[in-house]
Coordinates of C-alpha atoms in Angstrom, one line a residue:
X1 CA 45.7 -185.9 1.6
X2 CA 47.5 -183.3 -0.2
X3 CA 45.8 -183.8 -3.5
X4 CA 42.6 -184.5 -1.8
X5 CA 43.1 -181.2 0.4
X6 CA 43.8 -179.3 -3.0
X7 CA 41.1 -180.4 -4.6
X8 CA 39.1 -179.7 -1.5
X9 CA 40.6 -176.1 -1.9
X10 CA 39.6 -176.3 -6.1
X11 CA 36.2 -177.4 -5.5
X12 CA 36.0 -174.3 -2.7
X13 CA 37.2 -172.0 -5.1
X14 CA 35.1 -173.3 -7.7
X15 CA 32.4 -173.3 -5.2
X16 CA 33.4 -169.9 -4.3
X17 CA 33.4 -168.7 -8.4
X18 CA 30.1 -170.0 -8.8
X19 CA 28.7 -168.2 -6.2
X20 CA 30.2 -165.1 -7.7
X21 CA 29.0 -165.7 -11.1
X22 CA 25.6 -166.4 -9.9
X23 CA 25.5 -162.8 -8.3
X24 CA 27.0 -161.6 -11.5
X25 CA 24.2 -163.3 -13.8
X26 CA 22.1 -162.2 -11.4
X27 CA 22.5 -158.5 -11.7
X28 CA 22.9 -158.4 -15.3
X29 CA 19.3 -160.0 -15.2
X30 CA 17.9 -157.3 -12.9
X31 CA 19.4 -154.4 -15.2
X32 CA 17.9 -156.2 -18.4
X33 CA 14.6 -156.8 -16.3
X34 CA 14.7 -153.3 -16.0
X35 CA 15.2 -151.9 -19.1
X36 CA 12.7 -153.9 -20.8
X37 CA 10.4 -152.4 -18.1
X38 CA 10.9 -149.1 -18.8
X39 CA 11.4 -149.9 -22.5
X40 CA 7.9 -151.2 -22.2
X41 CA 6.4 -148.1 -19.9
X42 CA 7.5 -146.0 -22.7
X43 CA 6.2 -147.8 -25.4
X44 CA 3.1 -147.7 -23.5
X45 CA 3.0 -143.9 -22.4
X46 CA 3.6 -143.2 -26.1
X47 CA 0.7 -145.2 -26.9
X48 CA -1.6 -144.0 -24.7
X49 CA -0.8 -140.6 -25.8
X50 CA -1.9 -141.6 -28.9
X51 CA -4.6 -144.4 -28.4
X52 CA -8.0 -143.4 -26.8
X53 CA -8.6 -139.6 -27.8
X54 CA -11.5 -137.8 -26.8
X55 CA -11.8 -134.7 -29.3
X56 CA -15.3 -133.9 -27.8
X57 CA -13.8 -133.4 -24.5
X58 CA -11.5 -130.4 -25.4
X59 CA -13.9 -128.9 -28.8
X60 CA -13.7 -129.7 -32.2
X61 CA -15.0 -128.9 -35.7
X62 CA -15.1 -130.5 -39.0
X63 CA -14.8 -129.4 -42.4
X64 CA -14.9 -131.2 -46.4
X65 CA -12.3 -130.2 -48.2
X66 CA -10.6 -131.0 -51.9
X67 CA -14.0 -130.2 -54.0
X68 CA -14.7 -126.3 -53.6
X69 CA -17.8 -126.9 -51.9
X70 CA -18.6 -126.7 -48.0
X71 CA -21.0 -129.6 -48.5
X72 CA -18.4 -132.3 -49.9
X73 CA -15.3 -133.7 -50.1
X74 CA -12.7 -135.0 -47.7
X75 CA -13.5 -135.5 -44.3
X76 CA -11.1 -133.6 -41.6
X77 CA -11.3 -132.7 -38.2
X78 CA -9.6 -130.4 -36.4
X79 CA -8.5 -130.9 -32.9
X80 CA -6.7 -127.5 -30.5
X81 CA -6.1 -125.8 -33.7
X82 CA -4.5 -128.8 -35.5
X83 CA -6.4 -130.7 -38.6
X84 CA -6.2 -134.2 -39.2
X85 CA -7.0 -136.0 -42.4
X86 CA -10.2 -138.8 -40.8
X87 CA -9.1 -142.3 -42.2
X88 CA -11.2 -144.3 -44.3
X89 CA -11.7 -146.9 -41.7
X90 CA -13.2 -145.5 -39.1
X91 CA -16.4 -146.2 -37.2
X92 CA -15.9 -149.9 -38.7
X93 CA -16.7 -148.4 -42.3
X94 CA -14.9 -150.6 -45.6
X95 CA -14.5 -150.4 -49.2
X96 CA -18.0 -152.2 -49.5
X97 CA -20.2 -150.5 -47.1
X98 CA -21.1 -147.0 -47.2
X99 CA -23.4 -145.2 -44.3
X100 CA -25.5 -142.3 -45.5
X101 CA -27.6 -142.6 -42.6
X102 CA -25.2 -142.1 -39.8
X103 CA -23.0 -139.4 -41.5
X104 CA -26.5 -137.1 -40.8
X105 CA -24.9 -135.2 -37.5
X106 CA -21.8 -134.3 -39.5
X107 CA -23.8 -132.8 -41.9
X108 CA -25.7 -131.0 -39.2
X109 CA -22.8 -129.5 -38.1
X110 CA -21.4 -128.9 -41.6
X111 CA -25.0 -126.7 -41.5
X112 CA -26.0 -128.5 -45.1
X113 CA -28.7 -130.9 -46.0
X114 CA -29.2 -134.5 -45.4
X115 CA -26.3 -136.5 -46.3
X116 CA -26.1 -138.6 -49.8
X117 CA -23.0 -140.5 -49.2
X118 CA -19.8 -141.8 -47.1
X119 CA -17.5 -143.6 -47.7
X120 CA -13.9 -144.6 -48.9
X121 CA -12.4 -141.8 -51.4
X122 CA -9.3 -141.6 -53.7
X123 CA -6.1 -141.9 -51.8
X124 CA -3.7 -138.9 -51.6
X125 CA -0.3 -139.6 -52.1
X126 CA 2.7 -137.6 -52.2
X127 CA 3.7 -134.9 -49.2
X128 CA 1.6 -135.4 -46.4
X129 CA 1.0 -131.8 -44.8
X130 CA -1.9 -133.3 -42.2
X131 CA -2.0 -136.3 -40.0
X132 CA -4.1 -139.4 -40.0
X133 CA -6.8 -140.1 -37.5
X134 CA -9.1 -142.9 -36.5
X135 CA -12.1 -143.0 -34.9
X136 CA -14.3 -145.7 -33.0
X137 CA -17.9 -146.6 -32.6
X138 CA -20.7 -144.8 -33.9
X139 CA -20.5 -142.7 -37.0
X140 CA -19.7 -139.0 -36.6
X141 CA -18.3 -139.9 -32.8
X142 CA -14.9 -138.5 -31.6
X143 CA -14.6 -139.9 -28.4
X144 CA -12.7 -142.2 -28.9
X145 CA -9.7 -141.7 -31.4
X146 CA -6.3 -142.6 -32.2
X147 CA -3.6 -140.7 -34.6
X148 CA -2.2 -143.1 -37.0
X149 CA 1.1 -144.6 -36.8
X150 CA 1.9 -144.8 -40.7
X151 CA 5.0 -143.3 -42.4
X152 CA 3.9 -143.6 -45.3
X153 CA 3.5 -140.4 -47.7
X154 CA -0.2 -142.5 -48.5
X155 CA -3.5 -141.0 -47.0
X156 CA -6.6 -143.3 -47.1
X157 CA -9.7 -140.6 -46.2
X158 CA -13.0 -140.6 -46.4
X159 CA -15.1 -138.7 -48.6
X160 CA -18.8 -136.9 -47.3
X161 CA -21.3 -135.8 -49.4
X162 CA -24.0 -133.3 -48.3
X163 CA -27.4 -131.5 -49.6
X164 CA -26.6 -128.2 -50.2
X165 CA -28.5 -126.3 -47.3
X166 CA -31.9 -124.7 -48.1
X167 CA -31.8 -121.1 -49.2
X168 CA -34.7 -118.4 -49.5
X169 CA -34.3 -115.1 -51.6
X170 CA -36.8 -112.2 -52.6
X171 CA -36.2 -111.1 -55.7
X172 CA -38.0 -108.0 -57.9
X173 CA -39.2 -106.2 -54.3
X174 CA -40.8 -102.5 -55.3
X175 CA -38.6 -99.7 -55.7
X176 CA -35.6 -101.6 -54.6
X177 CA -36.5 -102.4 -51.1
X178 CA -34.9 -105.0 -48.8
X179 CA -36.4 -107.7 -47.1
X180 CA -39.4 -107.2 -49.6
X181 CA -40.3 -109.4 -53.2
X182 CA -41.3 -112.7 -54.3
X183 CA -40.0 -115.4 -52.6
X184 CA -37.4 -117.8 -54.4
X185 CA -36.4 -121.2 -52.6
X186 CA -33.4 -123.4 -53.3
X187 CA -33.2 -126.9 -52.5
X188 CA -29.9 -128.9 -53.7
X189 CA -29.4 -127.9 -57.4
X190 CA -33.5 -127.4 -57.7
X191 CA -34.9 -123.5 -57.5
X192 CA -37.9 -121.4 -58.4
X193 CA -41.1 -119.1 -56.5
X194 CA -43.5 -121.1 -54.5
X195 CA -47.3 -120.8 -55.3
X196 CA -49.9 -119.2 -53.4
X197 CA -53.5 -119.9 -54.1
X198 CA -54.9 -118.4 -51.0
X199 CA -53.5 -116.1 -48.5
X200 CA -55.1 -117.3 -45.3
X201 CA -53.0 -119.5 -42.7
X202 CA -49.8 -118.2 -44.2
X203 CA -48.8 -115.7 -41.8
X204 CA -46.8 -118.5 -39.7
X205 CA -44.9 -119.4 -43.3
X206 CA -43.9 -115.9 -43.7
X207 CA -43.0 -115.0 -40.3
X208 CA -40.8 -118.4 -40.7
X209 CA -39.7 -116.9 -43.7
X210 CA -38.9 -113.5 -42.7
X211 CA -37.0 -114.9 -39.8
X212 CA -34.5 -117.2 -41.7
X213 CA -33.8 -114.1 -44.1
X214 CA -33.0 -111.9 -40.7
X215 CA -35.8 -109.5 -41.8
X216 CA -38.0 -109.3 -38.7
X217 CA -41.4 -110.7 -39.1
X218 CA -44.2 -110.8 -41.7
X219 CA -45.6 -107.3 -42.4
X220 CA -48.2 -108.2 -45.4
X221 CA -48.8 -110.1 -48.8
X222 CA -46.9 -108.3 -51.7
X223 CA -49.8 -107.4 -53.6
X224 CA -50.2 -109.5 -56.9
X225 CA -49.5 -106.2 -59.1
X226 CA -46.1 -105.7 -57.6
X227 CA -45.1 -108.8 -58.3
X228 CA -46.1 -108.9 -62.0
X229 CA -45.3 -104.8 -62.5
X230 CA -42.6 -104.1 -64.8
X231 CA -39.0 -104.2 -64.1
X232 CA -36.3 -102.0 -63.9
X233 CA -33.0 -101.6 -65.1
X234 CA -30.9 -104.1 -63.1
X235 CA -33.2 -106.3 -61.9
X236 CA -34.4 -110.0 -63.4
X237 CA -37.5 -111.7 -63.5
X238 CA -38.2 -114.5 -60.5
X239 CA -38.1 -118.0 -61.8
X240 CA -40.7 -120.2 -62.8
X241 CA -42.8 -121.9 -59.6
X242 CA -41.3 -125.3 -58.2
X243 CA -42.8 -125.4 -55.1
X244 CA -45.8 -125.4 -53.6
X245 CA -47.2 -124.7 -50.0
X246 CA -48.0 -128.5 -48.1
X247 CA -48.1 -127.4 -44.4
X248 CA -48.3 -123.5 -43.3
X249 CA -47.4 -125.2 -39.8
X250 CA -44.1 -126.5 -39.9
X251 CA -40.7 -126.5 -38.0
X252 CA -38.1 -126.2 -41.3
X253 CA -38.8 -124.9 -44.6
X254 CA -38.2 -128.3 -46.0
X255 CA -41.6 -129.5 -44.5
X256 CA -42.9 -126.8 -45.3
X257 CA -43.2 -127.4 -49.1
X258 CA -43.0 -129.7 -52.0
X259 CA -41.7 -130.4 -54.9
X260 CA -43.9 -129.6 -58.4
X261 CA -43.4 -129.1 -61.9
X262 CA -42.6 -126.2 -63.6
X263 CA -45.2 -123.9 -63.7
X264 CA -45.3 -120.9 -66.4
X265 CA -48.4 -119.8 -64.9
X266 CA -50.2 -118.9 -61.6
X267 CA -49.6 -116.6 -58.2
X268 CA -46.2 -116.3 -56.8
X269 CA -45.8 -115.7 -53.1
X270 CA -44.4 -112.3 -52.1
X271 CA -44.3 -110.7 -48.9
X272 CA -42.7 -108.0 -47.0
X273 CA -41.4 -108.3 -43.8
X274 CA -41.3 -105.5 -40.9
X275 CA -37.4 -104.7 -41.5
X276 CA -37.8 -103.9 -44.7
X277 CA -35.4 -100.5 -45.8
X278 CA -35.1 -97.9 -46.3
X279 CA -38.1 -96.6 -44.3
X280 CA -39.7 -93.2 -44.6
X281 CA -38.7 -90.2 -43.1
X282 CA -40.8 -87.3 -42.0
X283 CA -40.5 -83.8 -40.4
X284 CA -42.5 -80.6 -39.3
X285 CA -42.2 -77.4 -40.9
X286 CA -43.8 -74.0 -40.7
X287 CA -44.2 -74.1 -36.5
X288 CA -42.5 -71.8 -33.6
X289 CA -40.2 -75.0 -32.9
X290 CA -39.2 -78.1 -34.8
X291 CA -41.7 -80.1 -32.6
X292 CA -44.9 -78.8 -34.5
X293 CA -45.7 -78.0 -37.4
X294 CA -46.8 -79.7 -40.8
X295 CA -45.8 -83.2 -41.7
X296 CA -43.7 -83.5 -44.4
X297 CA -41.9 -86.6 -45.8
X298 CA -39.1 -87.2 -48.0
X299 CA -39.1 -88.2 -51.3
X300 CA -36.3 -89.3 -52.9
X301 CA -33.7 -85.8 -52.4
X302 CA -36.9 -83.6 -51.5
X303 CA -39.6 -83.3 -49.2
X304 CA -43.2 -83.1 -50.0
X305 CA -46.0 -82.2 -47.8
X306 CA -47.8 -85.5 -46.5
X307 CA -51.3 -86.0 -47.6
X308 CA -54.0 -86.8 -44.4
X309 CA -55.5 -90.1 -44.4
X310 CA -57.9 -90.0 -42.0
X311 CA -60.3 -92.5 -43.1
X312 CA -57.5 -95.2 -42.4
X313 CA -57.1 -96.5 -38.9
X314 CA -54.3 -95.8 -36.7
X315 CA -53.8 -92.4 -38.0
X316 CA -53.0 -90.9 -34.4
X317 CA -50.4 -93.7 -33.9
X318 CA -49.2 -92.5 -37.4
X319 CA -48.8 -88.9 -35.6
X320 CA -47.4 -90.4 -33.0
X321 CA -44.6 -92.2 -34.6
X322 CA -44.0 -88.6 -36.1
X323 CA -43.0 -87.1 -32.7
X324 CA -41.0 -89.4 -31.6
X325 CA -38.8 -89.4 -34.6
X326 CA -38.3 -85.6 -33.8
X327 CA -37.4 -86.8 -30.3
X328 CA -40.4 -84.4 -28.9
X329 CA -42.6 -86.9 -27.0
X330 CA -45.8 -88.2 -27.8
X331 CA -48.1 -86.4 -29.9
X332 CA -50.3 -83.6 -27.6
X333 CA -52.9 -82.6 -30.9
X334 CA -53.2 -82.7 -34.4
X335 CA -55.4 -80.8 -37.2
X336 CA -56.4 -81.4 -41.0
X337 CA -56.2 -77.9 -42.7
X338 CA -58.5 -78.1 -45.7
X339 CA -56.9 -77.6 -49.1
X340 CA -56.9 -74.1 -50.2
X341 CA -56.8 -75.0 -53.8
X342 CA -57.7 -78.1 -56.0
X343 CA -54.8 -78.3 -57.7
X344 CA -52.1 -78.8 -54.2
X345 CA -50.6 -81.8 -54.2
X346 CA -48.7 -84.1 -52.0
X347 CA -47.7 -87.2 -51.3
X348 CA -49.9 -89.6 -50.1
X349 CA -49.3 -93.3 -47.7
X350 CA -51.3 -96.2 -47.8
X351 CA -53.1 -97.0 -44.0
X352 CA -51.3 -97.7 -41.4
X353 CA -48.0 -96.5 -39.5
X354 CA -45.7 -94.4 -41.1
X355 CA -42.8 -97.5 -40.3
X356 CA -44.7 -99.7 -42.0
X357 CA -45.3 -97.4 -44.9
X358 CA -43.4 -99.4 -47.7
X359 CA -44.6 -97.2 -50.8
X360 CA -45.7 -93.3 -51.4
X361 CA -47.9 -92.5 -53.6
X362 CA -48.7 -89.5 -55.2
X363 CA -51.6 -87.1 -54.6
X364 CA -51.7 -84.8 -57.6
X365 CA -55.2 -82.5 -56.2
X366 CA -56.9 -82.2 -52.9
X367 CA -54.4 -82.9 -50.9
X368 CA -55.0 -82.0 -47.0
X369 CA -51.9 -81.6 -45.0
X370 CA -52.0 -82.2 -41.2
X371 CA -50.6 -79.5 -38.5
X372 CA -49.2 -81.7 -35.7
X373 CA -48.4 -80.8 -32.4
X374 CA -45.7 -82.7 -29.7
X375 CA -45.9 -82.2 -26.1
X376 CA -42.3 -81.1 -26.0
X377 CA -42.1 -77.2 -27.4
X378 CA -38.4 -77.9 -27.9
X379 CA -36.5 -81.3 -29.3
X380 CA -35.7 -83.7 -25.8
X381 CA -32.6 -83.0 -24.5
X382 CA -28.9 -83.5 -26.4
X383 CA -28.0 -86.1 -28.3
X384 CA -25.7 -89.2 -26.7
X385 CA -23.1 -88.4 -28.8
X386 CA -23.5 -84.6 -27.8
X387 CA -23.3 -84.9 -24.2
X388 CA -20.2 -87.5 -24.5
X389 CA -18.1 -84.6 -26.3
X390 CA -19.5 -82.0 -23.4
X391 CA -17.7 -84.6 -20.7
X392 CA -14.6 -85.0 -23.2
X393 CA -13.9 -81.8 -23.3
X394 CA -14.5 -81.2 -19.5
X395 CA -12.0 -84.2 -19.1
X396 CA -9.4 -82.9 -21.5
X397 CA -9.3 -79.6 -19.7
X398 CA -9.0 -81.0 -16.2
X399 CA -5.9 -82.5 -17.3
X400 CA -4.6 -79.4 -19.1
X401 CA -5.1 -77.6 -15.7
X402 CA -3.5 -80.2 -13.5
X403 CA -0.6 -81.0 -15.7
X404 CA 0.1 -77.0 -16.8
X405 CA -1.7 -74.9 -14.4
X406 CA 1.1 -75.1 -11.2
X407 CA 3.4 -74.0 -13.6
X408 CA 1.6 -71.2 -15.5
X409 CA 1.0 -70.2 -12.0
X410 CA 5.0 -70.1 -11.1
X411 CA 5.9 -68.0 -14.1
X412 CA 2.7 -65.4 -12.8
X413 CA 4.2 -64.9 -9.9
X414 CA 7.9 -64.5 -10.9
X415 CA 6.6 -61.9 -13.2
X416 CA 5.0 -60.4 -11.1
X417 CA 7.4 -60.1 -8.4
X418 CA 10.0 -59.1 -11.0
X419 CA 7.6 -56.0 -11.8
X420 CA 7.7 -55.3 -8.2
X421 CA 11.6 -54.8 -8.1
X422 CA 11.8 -52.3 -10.9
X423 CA 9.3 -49.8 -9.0
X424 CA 12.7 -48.5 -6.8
X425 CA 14.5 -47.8 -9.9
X426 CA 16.5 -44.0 -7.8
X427 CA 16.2 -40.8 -8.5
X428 CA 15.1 -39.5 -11.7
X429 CA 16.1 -35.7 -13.3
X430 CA 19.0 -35.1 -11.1
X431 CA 23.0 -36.6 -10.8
X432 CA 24.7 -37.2 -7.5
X433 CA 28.1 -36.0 -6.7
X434 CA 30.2 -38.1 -3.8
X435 CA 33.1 -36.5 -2.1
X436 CA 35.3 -38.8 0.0
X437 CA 37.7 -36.8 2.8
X438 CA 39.7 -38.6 5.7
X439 CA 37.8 -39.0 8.2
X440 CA 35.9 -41.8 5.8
X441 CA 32.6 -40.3 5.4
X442 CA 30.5 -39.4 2.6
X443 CA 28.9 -36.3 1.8
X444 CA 25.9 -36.4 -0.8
X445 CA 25.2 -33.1 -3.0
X446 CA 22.3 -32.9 -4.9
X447 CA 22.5 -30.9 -7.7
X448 CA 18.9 -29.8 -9.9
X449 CA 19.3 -30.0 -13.2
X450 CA 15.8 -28.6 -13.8
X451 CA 15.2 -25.7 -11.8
X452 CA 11.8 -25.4 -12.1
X453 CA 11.6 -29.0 -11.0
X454 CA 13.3 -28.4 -7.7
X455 CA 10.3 -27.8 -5.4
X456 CA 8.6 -30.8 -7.1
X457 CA 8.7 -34.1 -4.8
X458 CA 9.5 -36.8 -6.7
X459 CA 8.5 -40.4 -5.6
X460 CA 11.7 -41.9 -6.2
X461 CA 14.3 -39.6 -4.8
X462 CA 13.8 -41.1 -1.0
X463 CA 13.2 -44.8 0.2
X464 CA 9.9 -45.2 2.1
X465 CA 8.9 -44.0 5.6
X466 CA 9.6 -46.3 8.3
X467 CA 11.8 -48.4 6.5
X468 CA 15.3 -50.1 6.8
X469 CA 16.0 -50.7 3.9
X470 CA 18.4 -48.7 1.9
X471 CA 16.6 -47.9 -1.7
X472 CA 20.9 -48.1 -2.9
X473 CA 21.8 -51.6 -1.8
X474 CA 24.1 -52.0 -4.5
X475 CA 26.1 -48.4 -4.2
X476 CA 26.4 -48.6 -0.8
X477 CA 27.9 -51.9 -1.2
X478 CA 30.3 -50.0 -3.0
X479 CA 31.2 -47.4 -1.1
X480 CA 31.8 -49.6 1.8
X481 CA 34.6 -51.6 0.1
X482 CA 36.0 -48.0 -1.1
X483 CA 36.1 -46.5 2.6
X484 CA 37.3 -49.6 4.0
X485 CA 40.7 -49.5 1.9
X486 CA 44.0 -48.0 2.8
X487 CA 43.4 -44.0 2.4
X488 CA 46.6 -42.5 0.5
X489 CA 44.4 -39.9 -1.5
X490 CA 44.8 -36.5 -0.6
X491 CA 42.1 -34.2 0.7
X492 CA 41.1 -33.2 -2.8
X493 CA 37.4 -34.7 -3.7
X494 CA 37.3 -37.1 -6.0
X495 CA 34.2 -36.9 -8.4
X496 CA 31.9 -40.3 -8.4
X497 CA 30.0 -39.9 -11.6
X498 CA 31.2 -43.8 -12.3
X499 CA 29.4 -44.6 -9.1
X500 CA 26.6 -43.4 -10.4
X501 CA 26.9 -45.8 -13.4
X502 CA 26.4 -48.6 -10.6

């Protein structure tokens, strides 16, 4: 019974140990279950941070670098001001397949041409300075990205190749002017002039043209002479023609024309478009104001009279446009004085507006100036930046009164008053004896120096009538403290010319 009860009492506290080590592998199972749940959470929130980015949700940009050119080489994006290398497997792309077609929108953006290739490039090995990034379903998409996890110092990109984009130049434009010449285009690595066999229907083409050059719109045709005249120092001959005009109604210049062989031969386009510079400046001399008078424009450092053109139309709005250049309205009359000799001469515009006057000529006889008159006698008000230094200045001397004026005013007045003071200064031309006795009182003798000057008042020698106040403050002071103090003198005067050092 013994033995059985102790092994009754072992199996207990065996029972009772197994019980205990089942609550101990128990908890060490919930703390591992646990870890490898957060272990796993972290794993994951890592991942997701970088798994599944959407660059077009927060802005991005691309760019080709490695080749010097803006139009190829390696593909990178960049992402809240960081760039990333774009791996050579995105979008699904491999070693063996290459899509020109889809890598269009990233030349778009790139602003070149259509694109000629993409795919796989060299590796780069060696220090890594930019992440790796791949990107999902269609080419050109950055929805959907996810940063590479590789150590590696080995970058796998891919490599774009664009058109260069179109570009338009006017080239050999008279007398140096600006948005003005004989049009060049530039395709890729192919450039020359465009022919022209007939001017009508191509206003669209230059206004298209004008427009991409940020030169306004079309003015007129560059006449055939100026574009064949002779050149000047600096400037080159435009190259041979290449193109040629297919569609005067198109959307992009690249429609617009097409590809021919070199010509030697034949009519260049050339046109000049409204912005063209510098434009021609007039003025009116020999009136009562600056707002008549007769026209005169300037030619190169001088002015010369401006030759009428009357037979052309538009020649009031030519007037017109003078006035309003001397800020003096519109135009209220003009005259044509007849030439007084044959021989005055004068400078002479071709019809049409003075602003869209692109060449003067010279009028060497007969030359009939015009007498203009504005509708303002005097120029039209100030200028802007005349009337902002008026309110400047106003400004600046508000504030110079406000910050210095109180205390220019509190000096003023202590000046002032200070003159004020000095007017009772005592008498003047005379000394004062004092004689002191015993009984403590003061006896004042007057002696005239000047005789003659004794029957002559003199302003200072009494205070004012009516008044309390002693014109003395400071010697009776004095005297007070003296006639206040033990008296051991004897009854012998004492002379006070120190007092009247006081």
């Amino acid at each position: 019974m013994a033995a059985g009860g102790g092994k009754g009492h072992y199996q207990a506290v065996g029972s009772g140990e197994g019980e205990g080590g089942g609550r101990v592998e128990k908890g060490v199972g919930d703390r591992l279950h646990f870890l490898t749940s957060s272990l796993l959470s972290a794993v994951t929130s890592c991942l997701g941070g970088l798994r599944g980015l959407n660059l077009e949700e927060s802005g991005f940009s691309v760019r080709l670098s490695g080749s010097g050119s803006w139009c190829q080489g390696r593909l990178e994006v960049n992402a809240k001001d960081t760039w990333y290398i774009v791996h050579s497997q995105s979008w699904g792309l491999s070693p063996f397949r290459q899509d020109s077609a889809g890598a269009s929108k990233l030349c778009r953006q790139l602003q070149c041409g259509e694109p000629l290739f993409l795919a796989h490039s060299h590796p780069l090995t060696g220090k890594l300075f930019l992440k790796q990034i791949t990107c999902h379903g269609q080419v050109g998409s950055f929805s959907n990205c996810s940063l590479s996890s590789s150590r590696t110092n080995r970058a796998e990109p891919l490599a774009l190749i664009c058109l260069a984009p179109p570009r338009l130049q006017l080239v050999a434009g008279p007398g140096g002017l600006r948005c003005a010449g004989v049009v060049e285009f530039y395709r890729g690595s192919l450039g020359g002039t465009i022919s022209i066999e007939s001017q009508d229907g191509t206003q669209d083409l230059g206004n298209h043209i004008c427009a991409a050059l940020q030169c306004g719109s079309f003015l007129k045709h560059l006449p055939e002479t100026e574009a064949t005249r002779a050149l000047e120092a600096g400037e080159r001959r435009p190259l041979p023609i290449r193109w040629k005009i297919q569609n005067t109604s198109c959307a992009s210049l690249e429609q617009c024309l097409r590809k021919v062989q070199p010509q030697a031969g034949g009519q260049a386009l050339g046109l000049i478009c409204t912005d063209f510079q510098p434009k021609v400046q007039s003025r009116l001399v020999g009136g009562s104001s600056s707002c008549e008078g007769t026209v005169e424009v300037r030619h190169g450092k001088q002015w010369d009279p401006l030759c009428d053109s009357s037979s052309a139309k538009g020649s009031a709005a030519r007037w017109e446009e003078v006035c309003q250049e001397q800020q003096c309205g519109n135009v209220s009359s003009y005259q044509v004085l007849d030439a007084t000799e044959k021989t005055s001469q004068g400078l002479f515009c071709p019809p049409g507006k003075l602003s869209q006057c692109y060449q003067l000529l010279e009028r060497k006889s007969h030359c009939k100036r015009v007498f203009v008159t504005c509708q303002s006698s005097s120029p039209a008000g100030l200028g802007a930046g005349t009337v902002m230094s008026i309110i400047l200045a106003l400004v600046l001397l508000a504030v110079l009164l406000v910050v210095c004026g109180p205390l220019a005013y509190k000096k003023l007045v202590k000046k002032f008053r200070q003159k004020k003071q000095r007017q009772w200064i005592g008498p003047t031309g005379m000394n004062q004896n004092m004689s002191f006795h015993r009984n403590h009182t003061v006896t004042v003798r007057s002696q005239v120096e000047n005789p003659s000057a004794s029957h002559v008042e003199n302003e200072y020698s009494q205070p004012p009538r009516n008044s309390q106040i002693s014109a003395y403050p400071a010697l009776e002071g004095a005297l007070h403290r003296i006639s206040t103090q033990p008296d051991n003198s004897s009854d012998s005067d004492y002379d006070l010319h120190g007092a009247q050092r006081l």
